[in-house]
Coordinates of N, CA, C and O in Angstrom, one line a residue:
X1182 N 0.8 -1.2 0.0 CA 0.0 0.0 0.0 C 0.9 1.2 0.0 O 1.8 1.3 0.8
X1183 N 0.5 2.2 -0.8 CA 1.3 3.4 -0.9 C 1.1 4.3 0.3 O 0.2 4.2 1.0
X1184 N 2.1 5.2 0.6 CA 2.0 6.2 1.6 C 0.8 7.0 1.3 O 0.6 7.5 0.2
X1185 N -0.1 7.3 2.3 CA -1.3 8.0 2.1 C -1.5 9.0 3.2 O -1.9 8.6 4.3
X1186 N -1.1 10.3 3.0 CA -1.1 11.2 4.1 C -2.6 11.4 4.7 O -2.7 11.6 5.9
X1187 N -3.6 11.4 3.8 CA -5.0 11.5 4.3 C -5.3 10.4 5.2 O -5.9 10.6 6.3
X1188 N -5.0 9.2 4.8 CA -5.4 8.0 5.6 C -4.6 8.0 6.9 O -5.1 7.6 7.9
X1189 N -3.4 8.5 6.9 CA -2.6 8.6 8.1 C -3.1 9.6 9.1 O -3.0 9.4 10.3
X1190 N -3.7 10.7 8.7 CA -4.1 11.8 9.6 C -5.6 11.6 10.0 O -5.9 12.1 11.1
X1191 N -6.4 11.0 9.2 CA -7.9 10.9 9.6 C -8.1 10.3 10.9 O -9.0 10.7 11.7
X1192 N -7.5 9.2 11.3 CA -7.8 8.5 12.6 C -7.5 9.4 13.8 O -8.1 9.3 14.8
X1193 N -6.5 10.3 13.7 CA -6.1 11.1 14.8 C -6.9 12.4 14.9 O -6.8 13.1 15.9
X1194 N -7.7 12.7 13.9 CA -8.5 14.0 13.9 C -9.8 13.9 14.7 O -10.3 14.8 15.1
X1195 N -10.3 12.7 14.9 CA -11.6 12.4 15.5 C -11.4 12.4 17.0 O -10.6 11.6 17.5
X1196 N -12.3 13.2 17.7 CA -12.3 13.1 19.2 C -13.1 12.0 19.7 O -14.0 11.5 18.9
X1197 N -12.8 11.5 20.9 CA -13.6 10.4 21.4 C -13.6 10.5 23.0 O -12.8 11.2 23.6
X1198 N -14.6 9.9 23.6 CA -14.8 9.8 25.0 C -15.1 8.4 25.4 O -15.5 7.6 24.6
X1199 N -14.9 8.1 26.7 CA -15.3 6.8 27.2 C -16.7 6.9 27.8 O -17.0 7.9 28.5
X1200 N -17.6 5.9 27.5 CA -18.9 5.9 28.1 C -18.8 5.4 29.5 O -17.8 4.8 29.9
X1201 N -19.9 5.4 30.3 CA -19.9 4.9 31.6 C -19.8 3.4 31.6 O -19.4 2.8 32.7
X1202 N -20.0 2.8 30.5 CA -19.9 1.3 30.4 C -18.5 0.9 29.8 O -18.3 -0.3 29.5
X1203 N -17.6 1.9 29.7 CA -16.2 1.5 29.2 C -16.1 1.4 27.7 O -15.1 0.8 27.3
X1204 N -17.0 1.9 27.0 CA -16.9 1.8 25.5 C -16.5 3.1 24.9 O -16.7 4.2 25.5
X1205 N -15.8 3.1 23.8 CA -15.4 4.3 23.1 C -16.5 4.9 22.3 O -17.2 4.2 21.6
X1206 N -16.8 6.2 22.5 CA -17.8 6.9 21.8 C -17.1 8.0 20.9 O -16.5 8.9 21.4
X1207 N -17.1 7.8 19.6 CA -16.4 8.6 18.7 C -17.3 9.8 18.3 O -18.5 9.8 18.2
X1208 N -16.6 10.9 18.1 CA -17.3 12.2 17.6 C -18.0 11.9 16.3 O -17.5 11.2 15.4
X1209 N -19.2 12.5 16.2 CA -19.9 12.3 14.9 C -19.3 13.1 13.8 O -18.6 14.0 14.0
X1210 N -19.6 12.6 12.6 CA -19.1 13.3 11.4 C -19.7 14.7 11.3 O -19.0 15.7 10.9
X1211 N -20.9 14.9 11.8 CA -21.6 16.2 11.9 C -20.8 17.2 12.8 O -20.6 18.3 12.4
X1212 N -20.4 16.7 13.9 CA -19.6 17.5 14.9 C -18.2 17.8 14.3 O -17.7 18.9 14.5
X1213 N -17.6 16.9 13.6 CA -16.3 17.1 13.0 C -16.4 18.2 11.9 O -15.6 19.1 11.8
X1214 N -17.5 18.2 11.2 CA -17.8 19.3 10.2 C -17.9 20.6 10.9 O -17.4 21.6 10.3
X1215 N -18.5 20.7 12.0 CA -18.7 21.9 12.8 C -17.3 22.5 13.2 O -17.1 23.7 13.3
X1216 N -16.3 21.6 13.4 CA -15.0 22.0 13.7 C -14.1 22.3 12.5 O -12.9 22.6 12.6
X1217 N -14.8 22.2 11.3 CA -14.0 22.6 10.1 C -13.2 21.4 9.5 O -12.4 21.7 8.7
X1218 N -13.5 20.2 9.9 CA -12.8 19.0 9.4 C -13.6 18.3 8.4 O -14.9 18.3 8.4
X1219 N -13.0 17.6 7.5 CA -13.7 16.8 6.5 C -14.1 15.5 7.1 O -13.5 15.0 8.1
X1220 N -15.0 14.8 6.5 CA -15.5 13.5 6.9 C -14.3 12.5 6.8 O -13.6 12.5 5.8
X1221 N -14.1 11.6 7.8 CA -13.1 10.6 7.7 C -13.4 9.4 6.8 O -13.3 8.3 7.2
X1222 N -13.9 9.7 5.6 CA -14.4 8.6 4.8 C -13.3 7.6 4.4 O -13.6 6.4 4.3
X1223 N -12.1 8.1 4.2 CA -11.0 7.1 3.7 C -10.7 6.1 4.8 O -10.5 5.0 4.6
X1224 N -10.6 6.6 6.1 CA -10.3 5.7 7.2 C -11.5 4.8 7.5 O -11.3 3.6 7.8
X1225 N -12.7 5.3 7.3 CA -13.9 4.4 7.5 C -13.8 3.3 6.5 O -14.1 2.1 6.8
X1226 N -13.5 3.6 5.2 CA -13.4 2.5 4.2 C -12.3 1.5 4.5 O -12.5 0.3 4.4
X1227 N -11.2 2.0 5.0 CA -10.1 1.1 5.4 C -10.5 0.2 6.5 O -10.3 -1.0 6.4
X1228 N -11.1 0.7 7.5 CA -11.5 -0.1 8.7 C -12.6 -1.2 8.2 O -12.5 -2.3 8.6
X1229 N -13.5 -0.7 7.4 CA -14.6 -1.7 7.0 C -14.0 -2.8 6.1 O -14.5 -3.9 6.1
X1230 N -13.0 -2.4 5.3 CA -12.4 -3.4 4.4 C -11.5 -4.4 5.2 O -11.5 -5.6 4.9
X1231 N -10.6 -3.9 6.0 CA -9.6 -4.7 6.6 C -9.8 -5.0 8.1 O -9.0 -5.7 8.7
X1232 N -10.8 -4.4 8.8 CA -11.0 -4.6 10.2 C -11.1 -6.0 10.7 O -10.4 -6.4 11.7
X1233 N -11.9 -6.8 10.0 CA -12.0 -8.2 10.5 C -10.7 -9.0 10.4 O -10.3 -9.7 11.2
X1234 N -9.9 -8.7 9.3 CA -8.7 -9.4 9.1 C -7.7 -9.0 10.2 O -6.9 -9.8 10.7
X1235 N -7.6 -7.7 10.5 CA -6.7 -7.2 11.5 C -7.0 -7.6 12.9 O -6.1 -7.8 13.7
X1236 N -8.3 -7.9 13.2 CA -8.7 -8.3 14.5 C -8.5 -9.7 14.8 O -8.4 -10.2 16.0
X1237 N -8.4 -10.6 13.8 CA -8.2 -12.0 14.0 C -9.4 -12.8 14.1 O -10.5 -12.2 14.2
X1238 N -9.3 -14.1 14.1 CA -10.5 -15.0 13.9 C -11.3 -15.1 15.2 O -12.5 -15.5 15.1
X1239 N -10.8 -14.8 16.4 CA -11.6 -15.0 17.6 C -12.5 -13.9 18.0 O -13.2 -13.9 18.9
X1240 N -12.4 -12.8 17.2 CA -13.2 -11.6 17.5 C -14.5 -11.6 16.7 O -14.5 -11.9 15.6
X1241 N -15.6 -11.2 17.4 CA -16.9 -11.2 16.7 C -17.1 -9.8 16.2 O -16.9 -8.8 16.9
X1242 N -17.5 -9.7 14.9 CA -17.7 -8.4 14.3 C -19.1 -8.3 13.9 O -19.7 -9.2 13.2
X1243 N -19.8 -7.2 14.2 CA -21.2 -7.0 13.8 C -21.2 -6.3 12.4 O -20.5 -5.3 12.2
X1244 N -21.8 -6.9 11.4 CA -21.9 -6.4 10.1 C -23.3 -6.1 9.7 O -24.2 -6.8 10.1
X1245 N -23.6 -5.0 9.0 CA -24.9 -4.7 8.6 C -25.5 -5.7 7.6 O -24.8 -6.2 6.8
X1246 N -26.8 -5.9 7.7 CA -27.5 -6.7 6.6 C -28.8 -6.1 6.5 O -29.2 -5.2 7.2
X1247 N -29.6 -6.5 5.5 CA -30.8 -5.8 5.2 C -31.8 -6.0 6.4 O -32.2 -7.2 6.7
X1248 N -32.2 -4.9 7.0 CA -33.2 -5.0 8.0 C -32.7 -5.4 9.4 O -33.5 -5.4 10.4
X1249 N -31.4 -5.7 9.6 CA -30.9 -6.1 10.9 C -29.4 -6.0 10.9 O -28.8 -5.5 10.0
X1250 N -28.9 -6.6 12.0 CA -27.4 -6.7 12.1 C -27.0 -8.1 12.2 O -27.6 -8.9 13.0
X1251 N -26.1 -8.6 11.4 CA -25.7 -10.0 11.5 C -24.3 -10.1 12.2 O -23.5 -9.2 12.1
X1252 N -24.1 -11.1 13.0 CA -22.9 -11.3 13.7 C -22.0 -12.3 13.0 O -22.5 -13.5 12.8
X1253 N -20.8 -11.9 12.6 CA -19.9 -12.9 12.0 C -19.1 -13.5 13.1 O -18.7 -12.9 14.0
X1254 N -18.7 -14.8 13.0 CA -17.8 -15.4 13.9 C -16.6 -16.0 13.2 O -16.7 -16.4 12.1

């Protein structure tokens, strides 16, 4: 994969907080736009493409399907 400055900077531009249940809550794209930032579309595409491969076989990933959410194992 070629060096991609946009892909390298998008993950660090998004703010996040921890919920009371210990989960990460990422800033919405709408809020990023209010701060003058572009939507992190390139990093979203990267994570959706390679996320399951990078996490390994023992991790459950929820994937969208028509009308519901399917769980891959």
